[in-house]
Each structure stands twice: as C-alpha cells, then as structure tokens.
Amino acid sequence: MKTKITLLTLLLAGVFGLAVQAQNARIQVIHNCPDSQAGNVDVWINNTALLPNVGYRTASPFQNAPAGVPLEIRIKPAGSTDTLNPLFFTTVSLDTNETYVIIADGIINPTNYSPAPPFGLKIFAGAREIAANGMMETDVLVYHGSTDAPTVDVYESSVPAGTLVDDIPYGLFSSGYLELNTADYELEIRNEQNSAIVASFEADLATRNLGGAAITVLASGFLDPSVNNNGPAFGLFAVPATGGMFIPLNASPIPTARVQVIHNSADLAASKVDVWLNDGVLANDFAFRTATGFVDAQAGVPFDVSIADSMSVDTTGAIAKFTYTLDEGETYILVANGIVNVANYSPATPFDIYVYNMGRENSANGSSETDVVVFHGATDAPTVDVYESSVPAGTLVDDIAYSEFQGYLELGTQDYELEVRNEQNSAIVAAFEANLSNLNLGGEAITVLASGFLDPSVNNNGPAFGLWAATSAGGPLVELDPAMIPMARVQVIHNAADDDAATVDVWLNDGLLENDFAFRNATGFVNAQAGVPFDVTISDANSTDTTNSVARFTYTLDEGETYILVANGIVDPTNYSPNQPFDIYVYSGAREVAVDPNQVDLLVFHGATDAPTVDVVEKAIPLGAAVTNLSYSDFDGYLSLDSLDYSLAIEAGGAEVRRYVAPLDALDLDGAALTVLASGFLDPSVNDNGPAFGLWVATEAGGALLELPNITSAQELAPSLTSLNLFPNPSNGEMTLRLETAQSSNIEIQVMDVTGQLQYVFNAGDQPAGLYQQDLQLSNLSAGIYLMTIRTGDETSTRRIQILR
C-alpha cells in the first residue's frame, strides 16, 4: 500500500508540477463508493490518469491542484487507457488557496441496490490538514456516506459530550470540523429522533496518537448488505490527511438494558393488545395476565413503549405511549396496569406503565432460593401487607399501595401460605398458597402481582382478585392457588347491666356486627378472621363508625377455635357499688353444640358485679356442687348434663342466696350448648335501681337471653310446699307448673284476670307427696297480666303470670 501512495504522490506531482508557480488549491480525494463496479478505478483529470487503480476505502494525501481553471474529472474502471465512456464525468473549478476534501460516493449500477443514489463527487471546501488549535486537539470532519442509512445523529456517550452532529443525511458533511480534545470517545450513530442507536464505535483519538491531526470520519458501507448486492457492511472510518487505507473505528456493543413487559391491566378494553418497543412490535396480541420474556432494549436513548390495539400495524392511534431512558446494564420490569375506558369501573385508576429498575432474571443466591418482587396491581384494593403464616415468616411486605413494587424477597424454595392483609394488619383480604417448590421455581426470580378486582360487580364484572406470578421466561402468568382465610367462631353476649350501655352497637374490626344490641341479648356464633389482631368495639347505638367508642378491645384469635365474649361491668361508675369497670371477658374453647347429642353442655359465667364468690349446687337430682368458688368475671365450663330438669341453688358462704329451675328436659334442649350467666344486681338500690339479679341463658343461635325461673320469689310458699315454679313466664299460652309437696294433697289450679274474674280452672285431684308437674294450656287467654292460685289441700300460693301474643 505504501507503494501505491508513493505512486499517487508522484503522479500528482507530475501532473501539477508545471503549475507549482501558478495559483493552486489543496485537495484530498477519498474513494467511498461501495458499488462493486467501482471496486478499483482510475481517476482521470483532464486527459491524464492522475490516480490509477484506486481501491475502495482508500484516499490520496492532500496535494496541490491548479485553481481557477476547469478540471475535467473522469472515473473509469482500473486499467483504462483513455477517457472514452467513463463511469462518471464532471467538471470542477477550485478556488485559489482553498483546501478541499473530495469524496467519490453513490451507486453506479442500481441493479441489486436499495436505495441506489447515483454516483457523484461530494466536495467540502475549508478542509484542514492539521488541527486548528495545536497538538492537544484533533479536528474531525464528519461525512455521511452510507447509502442505505437514514438521517442520523452522532452522539458521544462516555465523556459525555452529547450530540456532536445533529440530523446529518446521506451525502452531506457536518457543518464544520469538530474541535475535540485528543481523547478516546464512544460514538453512537442514532436515528434523527434520537430514539434508537444504529451502531456504536470507539473513536480512540488518544490511543491512535492523533493529537494535532485533522481527519475525516466517514459512515461507509451498507446497514443491510443483503439488499445491496451483499456489499461491504456499515462502519465508521477515519481518513488522515496523509491518505492511505481508511482506518476502521472499532465497533463497540450498542449499550443495552434488559426489559420484561407484564400485561396486568384488568380493563376488558385492553384484554388483548400489541406492545411496541420504539417502532418494533415486542408482543403481538399480548393478552391480560401474560408477560414477555426479558429482551434487550437500547439504553441511553429515549425509549418508547406503546400499547396499541391488537390489530395495529404501527403506533399511530396507540392506546397509550410512554417514554423512558434506560440505564446501560440495568434490568427493568414494566407492568401495564390500570383502566383504559373509565365507564363501569370504580375506582377508574388511569392506565399507566409502572417501572421497576432493579429487576432480576435469576435468583441472586442459586437454585435453593427463589427471589420474589411484589407489585400491587389491583385497582380497587387498599394498601395492604403480605403476611406468611405457615413457616411462619411474618410480614413479608409492609404497606404496599396500588402501583408500588416491593422486593426482592430472597426466599427458600419451599411452599408458603400467604395472607393479603389490610395495612392495619387487622383483617385478611385474601389467602393464597405460594407453592414455590411444587412449581419448580428454585433459582428463579419472579414477579408476584396482585391482579384483578376485589369487587368485580362495580368493575364491569371483570376478573376477580388473585395473586399471579410472572417468570423471567414470560408467557401466561401462573396463578397462586387461593386458600381458605383462617377463621375462628365468635359469640358476643351483652351482660353489662349499666343503664348507659343498655343498647349499644358492636363492631368487629370496622364492620358492624350487631346494631342496637340490647342488654341480655347475644349474637349468634359468627365467623371471625383468625391470626390477626381482632378489634371488638362497643359504641353508642346508631353509631356510623368506631370513632368515640365506649370501649375497644383487641384480640388475636386462633384458627379453628370457638370463643364466647361477654361484655360486662360498669361504664359510668356514678351510682353503682361496687364499680367493676366495663370489660369484655373471653372464653376460648366454646361450644356451639353439646359434645354428646343426648346431653346439654352448660358454661357458667359470673357477671353480677355486686355478687360475692359463689357455688352453684344442684338440689333436685341431686348432683351436689356443680360449680365452686366462682368469682365475678370467671367462667366455669363446661358441665355436660343429662337433659333433665334441675334445681340450681346459688350459695355464698354456705348460705343459699337464690334458687332457680333449669328445665332442660321441658325445653327439649338435647344436644344444645348453653351459656348460663349470673346477671344484674343483688341490690339494685345501690346500683342505680338497675335490673335485679338472675340467671339468664344464651343459646348458640343468639337473640334475647332466656331467664331461668326463680323458685324463691318474693311471694311466700304455702307451708306444705318446698318449691314452686312456673315457666316460661311470660308465656305465649303454654306453661308448665312444677311444685314439690311435703305431704300428699289435693291440687287445684285457678287463673283470674286482674278484675278477679275466673278464667281457667284445673283440678289434678289427690297427688302423693313429692314432685308434681303439669303442662297448662292457656292459649285461650288474651294477652295480659293474670294471677294464678295453686291450692294444695287447704293452703294456697299465688303467682303473677303474663300472657304474650
């Protein structure tokens, strides 16, 4: 090659030698025509073969050329002997003392070239042979000589100097020389929108010792040789002032990032879309709950993601377009989420693409772990926690709101039980099985998304809420199996005799369990979430929330357990003695039915604030002491009793305080589990004249408590009677009389209204001493108050009864 340059120099000297003393210009001729017919050519100036056998991608040095006279330039195939039938002919005239770069470029024969701009000479006046500012700089003239490359920018990305040349099309020079510090640069050839990198090169000016030089850098060759006669490939080349073979700038990798796109928009209007990265389709007919795999995307340039209709042919009319600039070497997860068409969605959170810039394609710690990043993509779900309940790992994700990512969780590859809880950690929204082991996700990095609607009914009946996983390989998302929300069973009993709490509202967490809940009433057993802090709030009747509540109590219930909660005590201590503060007393291990269906199970609770520690002694069978040393607020449970009628004596210090009938047989309570509560005040006079002491029963179905009949009423018994009881009282007309006599006697029953008129008579005749029981049919009586007289021989006992309708 050195021989060729020497020959060019001698020829130029010979041709122009006669003009040394004349007016001259300086020229450098550069062969950049990639057409195979111009691989090697002869350059004729006037009638002299000035540059014989000039090869593609070679240049002459700067030489003198006559100025001010026409110069006929002909290009002929190498080895030509005359100027006839040239491949190209033109006439130029050079200015005195001007310096030119002349580039031969374009296509001679358009066959098999696309596009095929015609061959020609591109001339730049004002060329330089050395740097304008000395040895510390290198001056660079840029020329776009690639026939199939678009208009481009030249961008420097390492200093970074930014855009060096803006919007240069094929066939043009830059507006002037770039006066650059002599350093090594990274050049990117970008499209004119600055949104895609065509190619990247190292311009190592310092390494190549180009300080003080002026060079021409050319885009040369074809971006797509396959449609250009398989010609030379695209590259950037430097031409020094001394000419010779082009110096190729080393190609460098185009800076890229890794990107995965996940379709999680539950809007039916976006159920299937096309996803475009810049002007290329990344995913065609991309369905809801589908992910792409990770792909390379150019970094450092504005990067468009367009979501278009599934029949799209370009990004015109896209549903949405978003622009990002990615960092080289980073890994991104892009989640398309939200509502496109707001009709019939509540809330209608606008469609957007949410970006996580620290993505992973594999587990950081190898095949024994699975790395999980979590994304909240359920538009109608509140801020939540993600809690693991089986290991238990506890709270994995805390207070994640819609559109937020949290991660990575580096988890052992095993199976987990996940609970999605509200941000207060007091209620479980949903539960799922994350079977990382069964799904063979060891070594994987996945994205778990909250997806769909908690309430499809107000969201166009769209897909229901769930947790779904995207793997790095992409494809349909993997659904995490729903699991049962852990539950306990709860009954609440209102036994607070304070008049200030006569009627209240009961809230479980933020939901109203019982509205206008009256004293001596019970809820039925209801499901309540287990494993979370569980609020029971007592508020004034007609409350709308739990603000300014009477009292609030927090419990954590065990899964599968059954609880009875008794609200008891004094809210306002004024006029109450003693003052037992209001509280809720909890019994775990409660029953909704008896263990033995042929028996009745009784749980006893001491809820009488002014009653002492007592025993409960059964007198009828007799069973003896059923409950001993029961103090206020204590439970004593469960008694499993045969379904008989019992006489229960309340004793304190060995003395009987009250006696009650528990008519389990008469009430047909086989298989029932009941709670018997000591309720009210022994001495109402010092307790705001509140309700009197009694034994009351809550059934598993709830409702008004049932009063156990008091054998020792204020009315005196006839001397011949040891006990007398009527139940139920009040009654709907069906009533049972039960009495016990010390001796045999004739028994007669009379019922009179309050005016003294006899309404009912029943004569049982002579009955032996002991227990006597009679069912009475009083259904013909009108609703009201009556007096019943029981005659035993010559003695009488009177009771007041009430008939209800």
PDB file of N, CA, C and O in Angstrom, residues 645 661 663-668 725-728 731-739 747 749 751 760-764 767 771-779 788 790 801 803:
ATOM      1  N   ASP A 645     -84.619 -31.812  84.227  1.00  0.00           N
ATOM      2  CA  ASP A 645     -84.944 -30.539  84.861  1.00  0.00           C
ATOM      3  C   ASP A 645     -84.200 -30.460  86.186  1.00  0.00           C
ATOM      4  O   ASP A 645     -84.299 -31.363  87.033  1.00  0.00           O
ATOM      5  N   VAL A 661     -84.750 -22.869  88.574  1.00  0.00           N
ATOM      6  CA  VAL A 661     -85.040 -24.093  87.837  1.00  0.00           C
ATOM      7  C   VAL A 661     -84.368 -24.004  86.478  1.00  0.00           C
ATOM      8  O   VAL A 661     -84.495 -22.987  85.786  1.00  0.00           O
ATOM      9  N   PRO A 663     -84.949 -26.005  83.359  1.00  0.00           N
ATOM     10  CA  PRO A 663     -85.831 -27.047  82.808  1.00  0.00           C
ATOM     11  C   PRO A 663     -85.308 -27.590  81.476  1.00  0.00           C
ATOM     12  O   PRO A 663     -85.932 -27.397  80.429  1.00  0.00           O
ATOM     13  N   LEU A 664     -84.200 -28.286  81.499  1.00  0.00           N
ATOM     14  CA  LEU A 664     -83.574 -28.741  80.260  1.00  0.00           C
ATOM     15  C   LEU A 664     -84.451 -29.760  79.545  1.00  0.00           C
ATOM     16  O   LEU A 664     -84.513 -29.777  78.305  1.00  0.00           O
ATOM     17  N   ASP A 665     -85.111 -30.605  80.323  1.00  0.00           N
ATOM     18  CA  ASP A 665     -85.983 -31.599  79.705  1.00  0.00           C
ATOM     19  C   ASP A 665     -87.228 -30.935  79.140  1.00  0.00           C
ATOM     20  O   ASP A 665     -87.620 -31.186  78.002  1.00  0.00           O
ATOM     21  N   ALA A 666     -87.842 -30.074  79.931  1.00  0.00           N
ATOM     22  CA  ALA A 666     -89.077 -29.431  79.482  1.00  0.00           C
ATOM     23  C   ALA A 666     -88.858 -28.589  78.231  1.00  0.00           C
ATOM     24  O   ALA A 666     -89.751 -28.481  77.382  1.00  0.00           O
ATOM     25  N   LEU A 667     -87.725 -27.988  78.111  1.00  0.00           N
ATOM     26  CA  LEU A 667     -87.430 -27.139  76.953  1.00  0.00           C
ATOM     27  C   LEU A 667     -86.837 -27.918  75.787  1.00  0.00           C
ATOM     28  O   LEU A 667     -86.480 -27.332  74.768  1.00  0.00           O
ATOM     29  N   ASP A 668     -86.702 -29.234  75.942  1.00  0.00           N
ATOM     30  CA  ASP A 668     -86.227 -30.104  74.851  1.00  0.00           C
ATOM     31  C   ASP A 668     -84.892 -29.592  74.297  1.00  0.00           C
ATOM     32  O   ASP A 668     -84.765 -29.258  73.127  1.00  0.00           O
ATOM     33  N   ASN A 725     -92.706 -23.588  90.897  1.00  0.00           N
ATOM     34  CA  ASN A 725     -92.114 -22.886  89.750  1.00  0.00           C
ATOM     35  C   ASN A 725     -93.067 -22.932  88.572  1.00  0.00           C
ATOM     36  O   ASN A 725     -93.741 -23.943  88.328  1.00  0.00           O
ATOM     37  N   LEU A 726     -93.145 -21.790  87.852  1.00  0.00           N
ATOM     38  CA  LEU A 726     -93.913 -21.673  86.614  1.00  0.00           C
ATOM     39  C   LEU A 726     -92.965 -21.237  85.509  1.00  0.00           C
ATOM     40  O   LEU A 726     -92.227 -20.247  85.679  1.00  0.00           O
ATOM     41  N   PHE A 727     -93.023 -21.916  84.385  1.00  0.00           N
ATOM     42  CA  PHE A 727     -92.146 -21.493  83.271  1.00  0.00           C
ATOM     43  C   PHE A 727     -92.753 -21.959  81.951  1.00  0.00           C
ATOM     44  O   PHE A 727     -93.493 -22.954  81.931  1.00  0.00           O
ATOM     45  N   PRO A 728     -92.491 -21.291  80.871  1.00  0.00           N
ATOM     46  CA  PRO A 728     -91.877 -19.960  80.885  1.00  0.00           C
ATOM     47  C   PRO A 728     -92.868 -18.909  81.333  1.00  0.00           C
ATOM     48  O   PRO A 728     -94.066 -19.085  81.151  1.00  0.00           O
ATOM     49  N   SER A 731     -95.410 -16.076  78.899  1.00  0.00           N
ATOM     50  CA  SER A 731     -95.649 -17.245  78.073  1.00  0.00           C
ATOM     51  C   SER A 731     -96.593 -16.875  76.936  1.00  0.00           C
ATOM     52  O   SER A 731     -97.365 -15.906  77.030  1.00  0.00           O
ATOM     53  N   ASN A 732     -96.518 -17.674  75.870  1.00  0.00           N
ATOM     54  CA  ASN A 732     -97.467 -17.476  74.771  1.00  0.00           C
ATOM     55  C   ASN A 732     -98.759 -18.264  74.986  1.00  0.00           C
ATOM     56  O   ASN A 732     -99.618 -18.334  74.111  1.00  0.00           O
ATOM     57  N   GLY A 733     -98.886 -18.895  76.149  1.00  0.00           N
ATOM     58  CA  GLY A 733    -100.078 -19.668  76.480  1.00  0.00           C
ATOM     59  C   GLY A 733     -99.781 -21.084  76.891  1.00  0.00           C
ATOM     60  O   GLY A 733    -100.634 -21.747  77.500  1.00  0.00           O
ATOM     61  N   GLU A 734     -98.571 -21.544  76.575  1.00  0.00           N
ATOM     62  CA  GLU A 734     -98.164 -22.879  77.013  1.00  0.00           C
ATOM     63  C   GLU A 734     -97.209 -22.719  78.186  1.00  0.00           C
ATOM     64  O   GLU A 734     -96.164 -22.085  78.052  1.00  0.00           O
ATOM     65  N   MET A 735     -97.586 -23.287  79.329  1.00  0.00           N
ATOM     66  CA  MET A 735     -96.830 -23.046  80.553  1.00  0.00           C
ATOM     67  C   MET A 735     -96.765 -24.356  81.344  1.00  0.00           C
ATOM     68  O   MET A 735     -97.662 -25.203  81.245  1.00  0.00           O
ATOM     69  N   THR A 736     -95.695 -24.507  82.077  1.00  0.00           N
ATOM     70  CA  THR A 736     -95.513 -25.704  82.904  1.00  0.00           C
ATOM     71  C   THR A 736     -95.474 -25.302  84.378  1.00  0.00           C
ATOM     72  O   THR A 736     -94.751 -24.365  84.767  1.00  0.00           O
ATOM     73  N   LEU A 737     -96.268 -26.018  85.172  1.00  0.00           N
ATOM     74  CA  LEU A 737     -96.257 -25.834  86.615  1.00  0.00           C
ATOM     75  C   LEU A 737     -95.455 -26.982  87.217  1.00  0.00           C
ATOM     76  O   LEU A 737     -95.698 -28.156  86.889  1.00  0.00           O
ATOM     77  N   ARG A 738     -94.531 -26.620  88.082  1.00  0.00           N
ATOM     78  CA  ARG A 738     -93.744 -27.652  88.769  1.00  0.00           C
ATOM     79  C   ARG A 738     -93.675 -27.282  90.247  1.00  0.00           C
ATOM     80  O   ARG A 738     -93.305 -26.145  90.584  1.00  0.00           O
ATOM     81  N   LEU A 739     -94.076 -28.239  91.113  1.00  0.00           N
ATOM     82  CA  LEU A 739     -94.037 -27.960  92.542  1.00  0.00           C
ATOM     83  C   LEU A 739     -93.633 -29.229  93.303  1.00  0.00           C
ATOM     84  O   LEU A 739     -93.639 -30.335  92.752  1.00  0.00           O
ATOM     85  N   ILE A 747    -104.637 -31.095  94.590  1.00  0.00           N
ATOM     86  CA  ILE A 747    -104.025 -29.933  93.908  1.00  0.00           C
ATOM     87  C   ILE A 747    -105.031 -29.383  92.910  1.00  0.00           C
ATOM     88  O   ILE A 747    -105.548 -30.118  92.055  1.00  0.00           O
ATOM     89  N   ILE A 749    -105.739 -25.733  90.354  1.00  0.00           N
ATOM     90  CA  ILE A 749    -105.103 -24.530  89.770  1.00  0.00           C
ATOM     91  C   ILE A 749    -106.216 -23.637  89.248  1.00  0.00           C
ATOM     92  O   ILE A 749    -107.092 -24.079  88.495  1.00  0.00           O
ATOM     93  N   VAL A 751    -106.915 -19.573  87.497  1.00  0.00           N
ATOM     94  CA  VAL A 751    -106.311 -18.364  86.895  1.00  0.00           C
ATOM     95  C   VAL A 751    -107.403 -17.308  86.823  1.00  0.00           C
ATOM     96  O   VAL A 751    -108.492 -17.545  86.261  1.00  0.00           O
ATOM     97  N   TYR A 760    -109.719 -19.677  84.236  1.00  0.00           N
ATOM     98  CA  TYR A 760    -109.222 -21.035  83.969  1.00  0.00           C
ATOM     99  C   TYR A 760    -109.212 -21.808  85.273  1.00  0.00           C
ATOM    100  O   TYR A 760    -108.843 -21.265  86.330  1.00  0.00           O
ATOM    101  N   VAL A 761    -109.620 -23.107  85.195  1.00  0.00           N
ATOM    102  CA  VAL A 761    -109.596 -23.980  86.381  1.00  0.00           C
ATOM    103  C   VAL A 761    -109.110 -25.355  85.932  1.00  0.00           C
ATOM    104  O   VAL A 761    -109.533 -25.866  84.885  1.00  0.00           O
ATOM    105  N   PHE A 762    -108.221 -25.910  86.756  1.00  0.00           N
ATOM    106  CA  PHE A 762    -107.769 -27.281  86.505  1.00  0.00           C
ATOM    107  C   PHE A 762    -107.615 -27.970  87.859  1.00  0.00           C
ATOM    108  O   PHE A 762    -106.943 -27.458  88.758  1.00  0.00           O
ATOM    109  N   ASN A 763    -108.264 -29.156  88.007  1.00  0.00           N
ATOM    110  CA  ASN A 763    -108.197 -29.910  89.252  1.00  0.00           C
ATOM    111  C   ASN A 763    -107.439 -31.192  88.975  1.00  0.00           C
ATOM    112  O   ASN A 763    -107.882 -32.028  88.175  1.00  0.00           O
ATOM    113  N   ALA A 764    -106.268 -31.314  89.636  1.00  0.00           N
ATOM    114  CA  ALA A 764    -105.435 -32.503  89.446  1.00  0.00           C
ATOM    115  C   ALA A 764    -105.815 -33.633  90.383  1.00  0.00           C
ATOM    116  O   ALA A 764    -105.280 -34.745  90.257  1.00  0.00           O
ATOM    117  N   GLN A 767    -102.697 -35.929  94.940  1.00  0.00           N
ATOM    118  CA  GLN A 767    -101.373 -36.251  94.442  1.00  0.00           C
ATOM    119  C   GLN A 767    -100.472 -36.635  95.614  1.00  0.00           C
ATOM    120  O   GLN A 767    -100.603 -36.067  96.717  1.00  0.00           O
ATOM    121  N   LEU A 771     -92.548 -34.509  94.012  1.00  0.00           N
ATOM    122  CA  LEU A 771     -92.550 -33.660  92.819  1.00  0.00           C
ATOM    123  C   LEU A 771     -93.821 -33.879  92.012  1.00  0.00           C
ATOM    124  O   LEU A 771     -94.208 -35.018  91.737  1.00  0.00           O
ATOM    125  N   TYR A 772     -94.441 -32.737  91.591  1.00  0.00           N
ATOM    126  CA  TYR A 772     -95.605 -32.787  90.714  1.00  0.00           C
ATOM    127  C   TYR A 772     -95.385 -31.769  89.591  1.00  0.00           C
ATOM    128  O   TYR A 772     -94.972 -30.637  89.829  1.00  0.00           O
ATOM    129  N   GLN A 773     -95.683 -32.199  88.347  1.00  0.00           N
ATOM    130  CA  GLN A 773     -95.506 -31.312  87.193  1.00  0.00           C
ATOM    131  C   GLN A 773     -96.722 -31.407  86.300  1.00  0.00           C
ATOM    132  O   GLN A 773     -97.239 -32.502  86.047  1.00  0.00           O
ATOM    133  N   GLN A 774     -97.199 -30.244  85.784  1.00  0.00           N
ATOM    134  CA  GLN A 774     -98.384 -30.224  84.939  1.00  0.00           C
ATOM    135  C   GLN A 774     -98.188 -29.181  83.827  1.00  0.00           C
ATOM    136  O   GLN A 774     -97.835 -28.028  84.098  1.00  0.00           O
ATOM    137  N   ASP A 775     -98.421 -29.624  82.571  1.00  0.00           N
ATOM    138  CA  ASP A 775     -98.406 -28.688  81.440  1.00  0.00           C
ATOM    139  C   ASP A 775     -99.767 -28.028  81.332  1.00  0.00           C
ATOM    140  O   ASP A 775    -100.814 -28.719  81.333  1.00  0.00           O
ATOM    141  N   LEU A 776     -99.792 -26.703  81.248  1.00  0.00           N
ATOM    142  CA  LEU A 776    -101.028 -25.930  81.218  1.00  0.00           C
ATOM    143  C   LEU A 776    -101.220 -25.320  79.830  1.00  0.00           C
ATOM    144  O   LEU A 776    -100.272 -24.760  79.255  1.00  0.00           O
ATOM    145  N   GLN A 777    -102.432 -25.396  79.288  1.00  0.00           N
ATOM    146  CA  GLN A 777    -102.766 -24.792  78.020  1.00  0.00           C
ATOM    147  C   GLN A 777    -103.614 -23.549  78.278  1.00  0.00           C
ATOM    148  O   GLN A 777    -104.810 -23.636  78.589  1.00  0.00           O
ATOM    149  N   LEU A 778    -102.978 -22.388  78.171  1.00  0.00           N
ATOM    150  CA  LEU A 778    -103.651 -21.113  78.448  1.00  0.00           C
ATOM    151  C   LEU A 778    -103.770 -20.270  77.186  1.00  0.00           C
ATOM    152  O   LEU A 778    -103.860 -19.039  77.247  1.00  0.00           O
ATOM    153  N   SER A 779    -103.763 -20.937  76.050  1.00  0.00           N
ATOM    154  CA  SER A 779    -103.735 -20.210  74.779  1.00  0.00           C
ATOM    155  C   SER A 779    -105.023 -19.446  74.510  1.00  0.00           C
ATOM    156  O   SER A 779    -105.043 -18.562  73.646  1.00  0.00           O
ATOM    157  N   MET A 788    -102.328 -16.521  89.216  1.00  0.00           N
ATOM    158  CA  MET A 788    -102.567 -17.956  89.286  1.00  0.00           C
ATOM    159  C   MET A 788    -102.488 -18.364  90.763  1.00  0.00           C
ATOM    160  O   MET A 788    -101.503 -18.081  91.442  1.00  0.00           O
ATOM    161  N   ILE A 790    -102.524 -21.641  93.314  1.00  0.00           N
ATOM    162  CA  ILE A 790    -102.300 -23.081  93.384  1.00  0.00           C
ATOM    163  C   ILE A 790    -102.745 -23.530  94.787  1.00  0.00           C
ATOM    164  O   ILE A 790    -102.169 -23.105  95.810  1.00  0.00           O
ATOM    165  N   ILE A 801     -98.671 -14.099  86.469  1.00  0.00           N
ATOM    166  CA  ILE A 801     -98.198 -14.596  85.168  1.00  0.00           C
ATOM    167  C   ILE A 801     -98.537 -13.575  84.088  1.00  0.00           C
ATOM    168  O   ILE A 801     -99.429 -12.722  84.278  1.00  0.00           O
ATOM    169  N   ILE A 803     -99.301 -13.304  79.817  1.00  0.00           N
ATOM    170  CA  ILE A 803     -99.541 -13.967  78.537  1.00  0.00           C
ATOM    171  C   ILE A 803     -99.202 -12.970  77.422  1.00  0.00           C
ATOM    172  O   ILE A 803     -99.667 -11.816  77.443  1.00  0.00           O
TER     173      ILE A 803
END
